[in-house]
PDB file of C-alpha atoms in Angstrom:
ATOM      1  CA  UNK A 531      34.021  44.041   5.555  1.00 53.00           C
ATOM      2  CA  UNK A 532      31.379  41.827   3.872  1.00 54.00           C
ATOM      3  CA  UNK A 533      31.609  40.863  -0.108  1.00 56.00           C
ATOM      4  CA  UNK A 534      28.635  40.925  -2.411  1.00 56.00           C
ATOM      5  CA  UNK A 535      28.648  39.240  -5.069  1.00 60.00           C
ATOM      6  CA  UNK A 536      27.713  40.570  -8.705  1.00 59.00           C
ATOM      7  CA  UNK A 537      25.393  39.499 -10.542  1.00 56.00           C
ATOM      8  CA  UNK A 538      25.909  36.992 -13.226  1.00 58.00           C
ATOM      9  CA  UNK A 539      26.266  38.877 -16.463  1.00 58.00           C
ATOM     10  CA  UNK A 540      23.632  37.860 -18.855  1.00 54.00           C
ATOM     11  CA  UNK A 541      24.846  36.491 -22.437  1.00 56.00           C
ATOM     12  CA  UNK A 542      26.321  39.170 -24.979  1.00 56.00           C
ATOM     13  CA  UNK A 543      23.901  37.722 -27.576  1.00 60.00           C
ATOM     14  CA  UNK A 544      20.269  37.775 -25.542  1.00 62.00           C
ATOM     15  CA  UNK A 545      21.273  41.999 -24.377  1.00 77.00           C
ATOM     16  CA  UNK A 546      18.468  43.297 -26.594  1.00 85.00           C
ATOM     17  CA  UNK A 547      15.194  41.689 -25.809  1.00 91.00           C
ATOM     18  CA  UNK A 548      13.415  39.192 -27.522  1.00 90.00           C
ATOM     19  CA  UNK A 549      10.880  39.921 -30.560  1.00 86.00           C
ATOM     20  CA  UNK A 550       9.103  37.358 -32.588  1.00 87.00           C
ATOM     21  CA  UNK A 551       9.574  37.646 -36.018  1.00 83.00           C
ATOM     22  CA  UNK A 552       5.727  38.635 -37.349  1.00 86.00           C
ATOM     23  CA  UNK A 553       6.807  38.774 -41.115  1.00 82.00           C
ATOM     24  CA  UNK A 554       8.288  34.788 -40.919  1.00 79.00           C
ATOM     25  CA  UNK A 555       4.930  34.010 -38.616  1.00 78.00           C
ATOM     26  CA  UNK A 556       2.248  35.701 -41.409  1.00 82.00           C
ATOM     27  CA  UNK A 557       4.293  33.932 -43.885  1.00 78.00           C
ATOM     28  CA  UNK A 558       4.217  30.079 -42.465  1.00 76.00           C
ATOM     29  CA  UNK A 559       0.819  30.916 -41.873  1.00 76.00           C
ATOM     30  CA  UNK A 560      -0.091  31.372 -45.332  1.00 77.00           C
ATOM     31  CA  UNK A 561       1.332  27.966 -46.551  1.00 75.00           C
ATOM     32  CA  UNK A 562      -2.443  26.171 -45.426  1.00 73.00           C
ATOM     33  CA  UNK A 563      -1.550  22.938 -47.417  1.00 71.00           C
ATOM     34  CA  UNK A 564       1.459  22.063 -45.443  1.00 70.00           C
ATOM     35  CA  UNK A 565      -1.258  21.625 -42.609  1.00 70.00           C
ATOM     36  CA  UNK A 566       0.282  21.857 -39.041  1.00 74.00           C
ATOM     37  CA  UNK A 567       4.116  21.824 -40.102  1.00 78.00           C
ATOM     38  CA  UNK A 568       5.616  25.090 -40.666  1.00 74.00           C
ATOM     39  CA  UNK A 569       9.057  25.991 -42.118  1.00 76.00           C
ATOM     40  CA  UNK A 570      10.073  25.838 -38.635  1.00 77.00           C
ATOM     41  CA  UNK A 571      10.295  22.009 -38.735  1.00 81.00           C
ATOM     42  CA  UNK A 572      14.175  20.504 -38.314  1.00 89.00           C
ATOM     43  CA  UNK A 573      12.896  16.880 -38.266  1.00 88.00           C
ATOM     44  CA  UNK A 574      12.935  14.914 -41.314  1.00 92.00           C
ATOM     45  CA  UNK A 575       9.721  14.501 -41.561  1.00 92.00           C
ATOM     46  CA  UNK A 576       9.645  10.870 -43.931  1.00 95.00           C
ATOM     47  CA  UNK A 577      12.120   9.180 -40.805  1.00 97.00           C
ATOM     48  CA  UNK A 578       9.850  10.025 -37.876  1.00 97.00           C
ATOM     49  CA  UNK A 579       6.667   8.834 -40.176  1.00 97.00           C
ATOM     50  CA  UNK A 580       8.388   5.644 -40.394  1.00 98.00           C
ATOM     51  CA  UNK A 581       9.699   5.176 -36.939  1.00 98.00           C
ATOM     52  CA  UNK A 582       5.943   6.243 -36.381  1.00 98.00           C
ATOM     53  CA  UNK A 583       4.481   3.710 -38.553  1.00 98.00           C
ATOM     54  CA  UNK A 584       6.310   1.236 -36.737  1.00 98.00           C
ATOM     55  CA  UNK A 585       5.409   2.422 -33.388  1.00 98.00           C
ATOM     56  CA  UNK A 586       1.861   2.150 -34.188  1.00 98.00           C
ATOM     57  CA  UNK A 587       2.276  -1.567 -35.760  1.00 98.00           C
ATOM     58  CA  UNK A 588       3.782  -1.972 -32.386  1.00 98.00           C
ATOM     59  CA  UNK A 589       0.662  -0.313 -30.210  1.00 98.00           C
ATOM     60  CA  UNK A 590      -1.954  -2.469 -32.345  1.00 98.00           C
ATOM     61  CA  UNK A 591      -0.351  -5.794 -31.619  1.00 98.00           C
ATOM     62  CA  UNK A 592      -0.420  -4.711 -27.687  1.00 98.00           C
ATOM     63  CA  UNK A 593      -3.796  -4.204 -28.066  1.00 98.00           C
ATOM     64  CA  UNK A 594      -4.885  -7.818 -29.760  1.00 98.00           C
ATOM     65  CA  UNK A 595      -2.415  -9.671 -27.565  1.00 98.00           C
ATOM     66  CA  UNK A 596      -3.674  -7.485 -24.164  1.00 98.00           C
ATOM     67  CA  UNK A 597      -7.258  -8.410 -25.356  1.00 98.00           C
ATOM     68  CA  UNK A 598      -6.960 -12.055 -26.405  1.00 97.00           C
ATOM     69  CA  UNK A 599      -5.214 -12.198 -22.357  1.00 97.00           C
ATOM     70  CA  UNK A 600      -8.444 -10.792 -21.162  1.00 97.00           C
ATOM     71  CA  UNK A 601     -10.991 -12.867 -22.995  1.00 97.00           C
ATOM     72  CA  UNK A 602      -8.763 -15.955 -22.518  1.00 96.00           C
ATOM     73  CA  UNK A 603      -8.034 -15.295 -18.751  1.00 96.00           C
ATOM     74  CA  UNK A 604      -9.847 -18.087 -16.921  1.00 94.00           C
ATOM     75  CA  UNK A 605     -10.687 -18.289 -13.330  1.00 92.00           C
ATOM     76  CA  UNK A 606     -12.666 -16.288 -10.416  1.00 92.00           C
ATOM     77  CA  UNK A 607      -8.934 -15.400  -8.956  1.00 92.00           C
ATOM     78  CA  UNK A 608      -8.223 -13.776 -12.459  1.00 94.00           C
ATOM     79  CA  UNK A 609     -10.814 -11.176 -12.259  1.00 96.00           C
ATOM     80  CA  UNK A 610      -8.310  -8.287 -11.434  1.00 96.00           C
ATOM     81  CA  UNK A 611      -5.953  -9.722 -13.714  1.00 97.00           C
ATOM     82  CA  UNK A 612      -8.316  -9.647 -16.297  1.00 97.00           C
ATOM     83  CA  UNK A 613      -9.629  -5.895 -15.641  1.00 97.00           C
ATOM     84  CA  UNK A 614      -5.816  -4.791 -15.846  1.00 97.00           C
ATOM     85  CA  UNK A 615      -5.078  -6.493 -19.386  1.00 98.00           C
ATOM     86  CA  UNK A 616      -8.342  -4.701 -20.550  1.00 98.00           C
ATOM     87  CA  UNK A 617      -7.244  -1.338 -18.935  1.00 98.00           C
ATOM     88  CA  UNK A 618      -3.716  -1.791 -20.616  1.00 98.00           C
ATOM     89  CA  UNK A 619      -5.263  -3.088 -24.044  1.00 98.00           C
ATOM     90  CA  UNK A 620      -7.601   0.655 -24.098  1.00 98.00           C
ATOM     91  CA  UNK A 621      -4.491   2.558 -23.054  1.00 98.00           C
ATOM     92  CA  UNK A 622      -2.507   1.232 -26.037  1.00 98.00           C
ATOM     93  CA  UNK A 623      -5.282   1.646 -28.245  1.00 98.00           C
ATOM     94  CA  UNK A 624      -5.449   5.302 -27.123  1.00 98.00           C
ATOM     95  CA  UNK A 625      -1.716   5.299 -27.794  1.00 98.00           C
ATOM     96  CA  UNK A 626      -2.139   4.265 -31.311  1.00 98.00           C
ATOM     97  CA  UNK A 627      -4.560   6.672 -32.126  1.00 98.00           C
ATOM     98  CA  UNK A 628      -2.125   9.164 -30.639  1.00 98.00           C
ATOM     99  CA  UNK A 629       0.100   8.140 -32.976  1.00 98.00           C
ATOM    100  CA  UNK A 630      -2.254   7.874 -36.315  1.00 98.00           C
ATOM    101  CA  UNK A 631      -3.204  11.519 -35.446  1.00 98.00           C
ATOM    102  CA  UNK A 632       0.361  12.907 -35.368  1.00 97.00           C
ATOM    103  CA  UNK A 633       1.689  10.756 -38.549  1.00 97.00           C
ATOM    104  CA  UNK A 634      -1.088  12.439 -40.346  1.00 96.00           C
ATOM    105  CA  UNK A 635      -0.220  15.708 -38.684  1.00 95.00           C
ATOM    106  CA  UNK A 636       2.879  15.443 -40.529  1.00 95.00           C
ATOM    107  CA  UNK A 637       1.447  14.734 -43.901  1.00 94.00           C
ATOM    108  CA  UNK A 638       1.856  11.059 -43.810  1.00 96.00           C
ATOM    109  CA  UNK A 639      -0.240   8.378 -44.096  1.00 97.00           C
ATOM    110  CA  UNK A 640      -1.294   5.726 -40.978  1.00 98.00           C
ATOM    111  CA  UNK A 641      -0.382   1.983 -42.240  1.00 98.00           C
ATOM    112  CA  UNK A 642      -2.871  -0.016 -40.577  1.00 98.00           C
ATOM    113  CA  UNK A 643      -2.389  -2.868 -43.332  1.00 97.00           C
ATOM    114  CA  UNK A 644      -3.003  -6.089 -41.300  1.00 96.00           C
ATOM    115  CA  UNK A 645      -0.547  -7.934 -43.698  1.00 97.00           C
ATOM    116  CA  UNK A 646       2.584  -6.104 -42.561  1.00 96.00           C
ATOM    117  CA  UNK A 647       1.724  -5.474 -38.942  1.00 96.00           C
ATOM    118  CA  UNK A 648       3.542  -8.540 -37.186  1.00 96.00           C
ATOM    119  CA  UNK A 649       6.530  -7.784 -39.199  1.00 97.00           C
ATOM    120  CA  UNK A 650       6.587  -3.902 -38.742  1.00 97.00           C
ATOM    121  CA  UNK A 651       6.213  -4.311 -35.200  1.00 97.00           C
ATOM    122  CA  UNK A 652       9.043  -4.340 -31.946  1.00 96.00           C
ATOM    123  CA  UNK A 653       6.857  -6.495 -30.133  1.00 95.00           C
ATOM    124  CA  UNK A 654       5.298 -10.139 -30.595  1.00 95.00           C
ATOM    125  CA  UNK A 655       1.744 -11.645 -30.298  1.00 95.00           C
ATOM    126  CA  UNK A 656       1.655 -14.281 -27.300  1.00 93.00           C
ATOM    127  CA  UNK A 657      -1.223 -16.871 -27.359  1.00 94.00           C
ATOM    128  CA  UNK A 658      -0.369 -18.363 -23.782  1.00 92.00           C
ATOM    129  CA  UNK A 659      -3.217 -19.847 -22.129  1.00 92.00           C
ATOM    130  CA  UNK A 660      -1.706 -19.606 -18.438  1.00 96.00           C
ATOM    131  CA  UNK A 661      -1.893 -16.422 -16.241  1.00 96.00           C
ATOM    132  CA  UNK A 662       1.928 -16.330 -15.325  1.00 96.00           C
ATOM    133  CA  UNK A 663       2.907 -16.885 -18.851  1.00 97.00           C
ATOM    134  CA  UNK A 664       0.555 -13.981 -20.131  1.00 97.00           C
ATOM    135  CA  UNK A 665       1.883 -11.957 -17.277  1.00 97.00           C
ATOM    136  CA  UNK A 666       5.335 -12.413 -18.098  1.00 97.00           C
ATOM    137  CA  UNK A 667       4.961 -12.006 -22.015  1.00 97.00           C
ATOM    138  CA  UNK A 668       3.113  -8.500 -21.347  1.00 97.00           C
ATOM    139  CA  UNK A 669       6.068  -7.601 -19.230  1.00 97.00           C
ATOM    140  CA  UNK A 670       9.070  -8.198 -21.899  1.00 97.00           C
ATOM    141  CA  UNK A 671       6.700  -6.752 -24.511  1.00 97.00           C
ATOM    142  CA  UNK A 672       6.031  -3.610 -22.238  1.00 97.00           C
ATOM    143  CA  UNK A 673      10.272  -3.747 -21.960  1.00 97.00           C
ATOM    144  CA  UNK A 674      10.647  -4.025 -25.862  1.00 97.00           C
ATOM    145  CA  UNK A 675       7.911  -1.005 -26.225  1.00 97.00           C
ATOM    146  CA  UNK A 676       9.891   1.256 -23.269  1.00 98.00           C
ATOM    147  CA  UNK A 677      13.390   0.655 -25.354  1.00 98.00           C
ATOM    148  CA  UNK A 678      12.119   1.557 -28.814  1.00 98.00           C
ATOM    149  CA  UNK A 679      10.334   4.835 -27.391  1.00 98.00           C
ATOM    150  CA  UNK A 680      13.575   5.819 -25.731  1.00 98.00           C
ATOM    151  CA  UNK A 681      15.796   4.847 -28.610  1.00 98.00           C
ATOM    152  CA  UNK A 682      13.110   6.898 -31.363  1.00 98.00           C
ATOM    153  CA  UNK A 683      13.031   9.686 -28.391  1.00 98.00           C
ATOM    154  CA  UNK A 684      16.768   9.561 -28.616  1.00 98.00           C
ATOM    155  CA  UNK A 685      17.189  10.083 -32.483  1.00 97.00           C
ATOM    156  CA  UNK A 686      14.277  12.557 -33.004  1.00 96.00           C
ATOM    157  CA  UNK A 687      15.952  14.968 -30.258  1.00 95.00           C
ATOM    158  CA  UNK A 688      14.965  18.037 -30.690  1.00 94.00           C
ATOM    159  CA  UNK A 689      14.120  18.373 -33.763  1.00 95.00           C
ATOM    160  CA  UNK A 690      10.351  17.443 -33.641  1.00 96.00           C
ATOM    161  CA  UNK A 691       9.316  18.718 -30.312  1.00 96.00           C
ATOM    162  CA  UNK A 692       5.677  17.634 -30.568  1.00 96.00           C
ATOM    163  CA  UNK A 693       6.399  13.855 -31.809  1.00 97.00           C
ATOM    164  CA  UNK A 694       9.243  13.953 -28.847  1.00 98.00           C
ATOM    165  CA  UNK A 695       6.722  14.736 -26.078  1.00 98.00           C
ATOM    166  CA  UNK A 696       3.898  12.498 -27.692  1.00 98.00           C
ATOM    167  CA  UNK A 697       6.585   9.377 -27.291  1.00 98.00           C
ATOM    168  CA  UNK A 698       7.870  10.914 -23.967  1.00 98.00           C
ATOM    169  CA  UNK A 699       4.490  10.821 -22.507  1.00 98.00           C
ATOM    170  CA  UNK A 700       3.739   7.146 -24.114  1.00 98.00           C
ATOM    171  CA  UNK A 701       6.760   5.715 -22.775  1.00 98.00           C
ATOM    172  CA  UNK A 702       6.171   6.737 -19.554  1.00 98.00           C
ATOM    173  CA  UNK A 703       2.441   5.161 -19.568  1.00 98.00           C
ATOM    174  CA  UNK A 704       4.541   1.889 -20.904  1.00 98.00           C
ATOM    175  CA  UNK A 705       6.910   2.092 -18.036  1.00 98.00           C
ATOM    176  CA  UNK A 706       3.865   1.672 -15.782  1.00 98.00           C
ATOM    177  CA  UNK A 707       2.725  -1.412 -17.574  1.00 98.00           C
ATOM    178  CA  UNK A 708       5.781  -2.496 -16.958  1.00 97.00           C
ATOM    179  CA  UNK A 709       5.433  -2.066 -13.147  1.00 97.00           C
ATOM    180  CA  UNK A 710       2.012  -3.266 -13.119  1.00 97.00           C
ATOM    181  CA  UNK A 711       2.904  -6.843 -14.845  1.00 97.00           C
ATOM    182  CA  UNK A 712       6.235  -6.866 -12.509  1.00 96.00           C
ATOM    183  CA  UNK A 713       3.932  -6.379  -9.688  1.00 96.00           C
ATOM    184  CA  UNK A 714       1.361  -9.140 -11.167  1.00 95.00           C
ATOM    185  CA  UNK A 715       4.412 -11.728 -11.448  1.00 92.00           C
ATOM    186  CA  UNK A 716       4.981 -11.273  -7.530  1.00 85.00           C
ATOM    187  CA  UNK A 717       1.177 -12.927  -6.491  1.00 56.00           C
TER     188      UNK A 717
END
């Protein structure tokens, strides 16, 4: 005699199928000068501005300190070296405009004051002249960026679901900067 198993019983609460609510959609439609947050929206929207203010502080200092690497990267043996800080420095400029775009998706405002950037940033300017050193400084940089990502991924949960997979998809980018300076360090 062979046993079958039953199916698993679905949940008591999802039994009748699943309708969208039209009346709460035509209705967050018609609020046009919250822009692209509806009612819908659990995050709180001032905290993830910040942490995204910050981020993008963050992103711009990659950028100069990526770029004054390149242009101060001497040497024929440097040339791959160089093309990889310049490909890094574009990537974290596309990451800050990532960023801009989605703080004023959320009815904030980008802070690209040049005053307060060092000090709203996670990660530092390096002015190294040697190849290891600017190497090694991109790495722990790359490292701070990767931690503050997770850590703001972390706290926004699921609240904001867009801002979550923006940083998701960022952070992952970082974590192959990381690999590509580790990999640089082991010439």
């Amino acid at each position: 005699m062979t046993m079958t198993k039953n199916p698993p019983q679905a949940d008591v609460k999802h039994k009748q199928p699943f309708h969208l609510d039209k009346d709460a959609i035509r209705a967050a439609a018609k609020k046009v000068d919250q822009g692209a947050v509806t009612e819908g929206y659990r995050g709180n929207r001032k905290e993830v501005i910040g942490m995204l203010n910050d981020a993008l502080a963050t992103e711009l200092l990659c950028v100069m300190r990526y770029k004054r690497h390149y242009y101060t990267a001497k040497g024929l043996e440097n040339e791959s070296i160089k093309a990889e800080f310049l490909q890094h420095a574009q990537e974290e400029q596309s990451h800050a405009d990532k960023i801009a775009e989605r703080i004023v998706q959320l009815g904030g405002e980008p802070d690209f004051n040049p005053q307060t950037l060092t000090a709203r940033s996670h990660a530092e300017y390096n002015e190294s002249s040697e190849i290891k050193e600017m190497i090694r400084s991109n790495l722990v940089e790359e490292r701070v960026a990767i931690e503050a990502y997770r850590q703001m991924i972390e706290r926004i949960g699921d609240d904001d679901p867009t801002t979550k997979h923006m940083l998701v998809q960022i952070m992952a980018q970082e974590e192959e900067h990381a690999d590509d300076m580790t990999d640089l360090l082991d010439l």
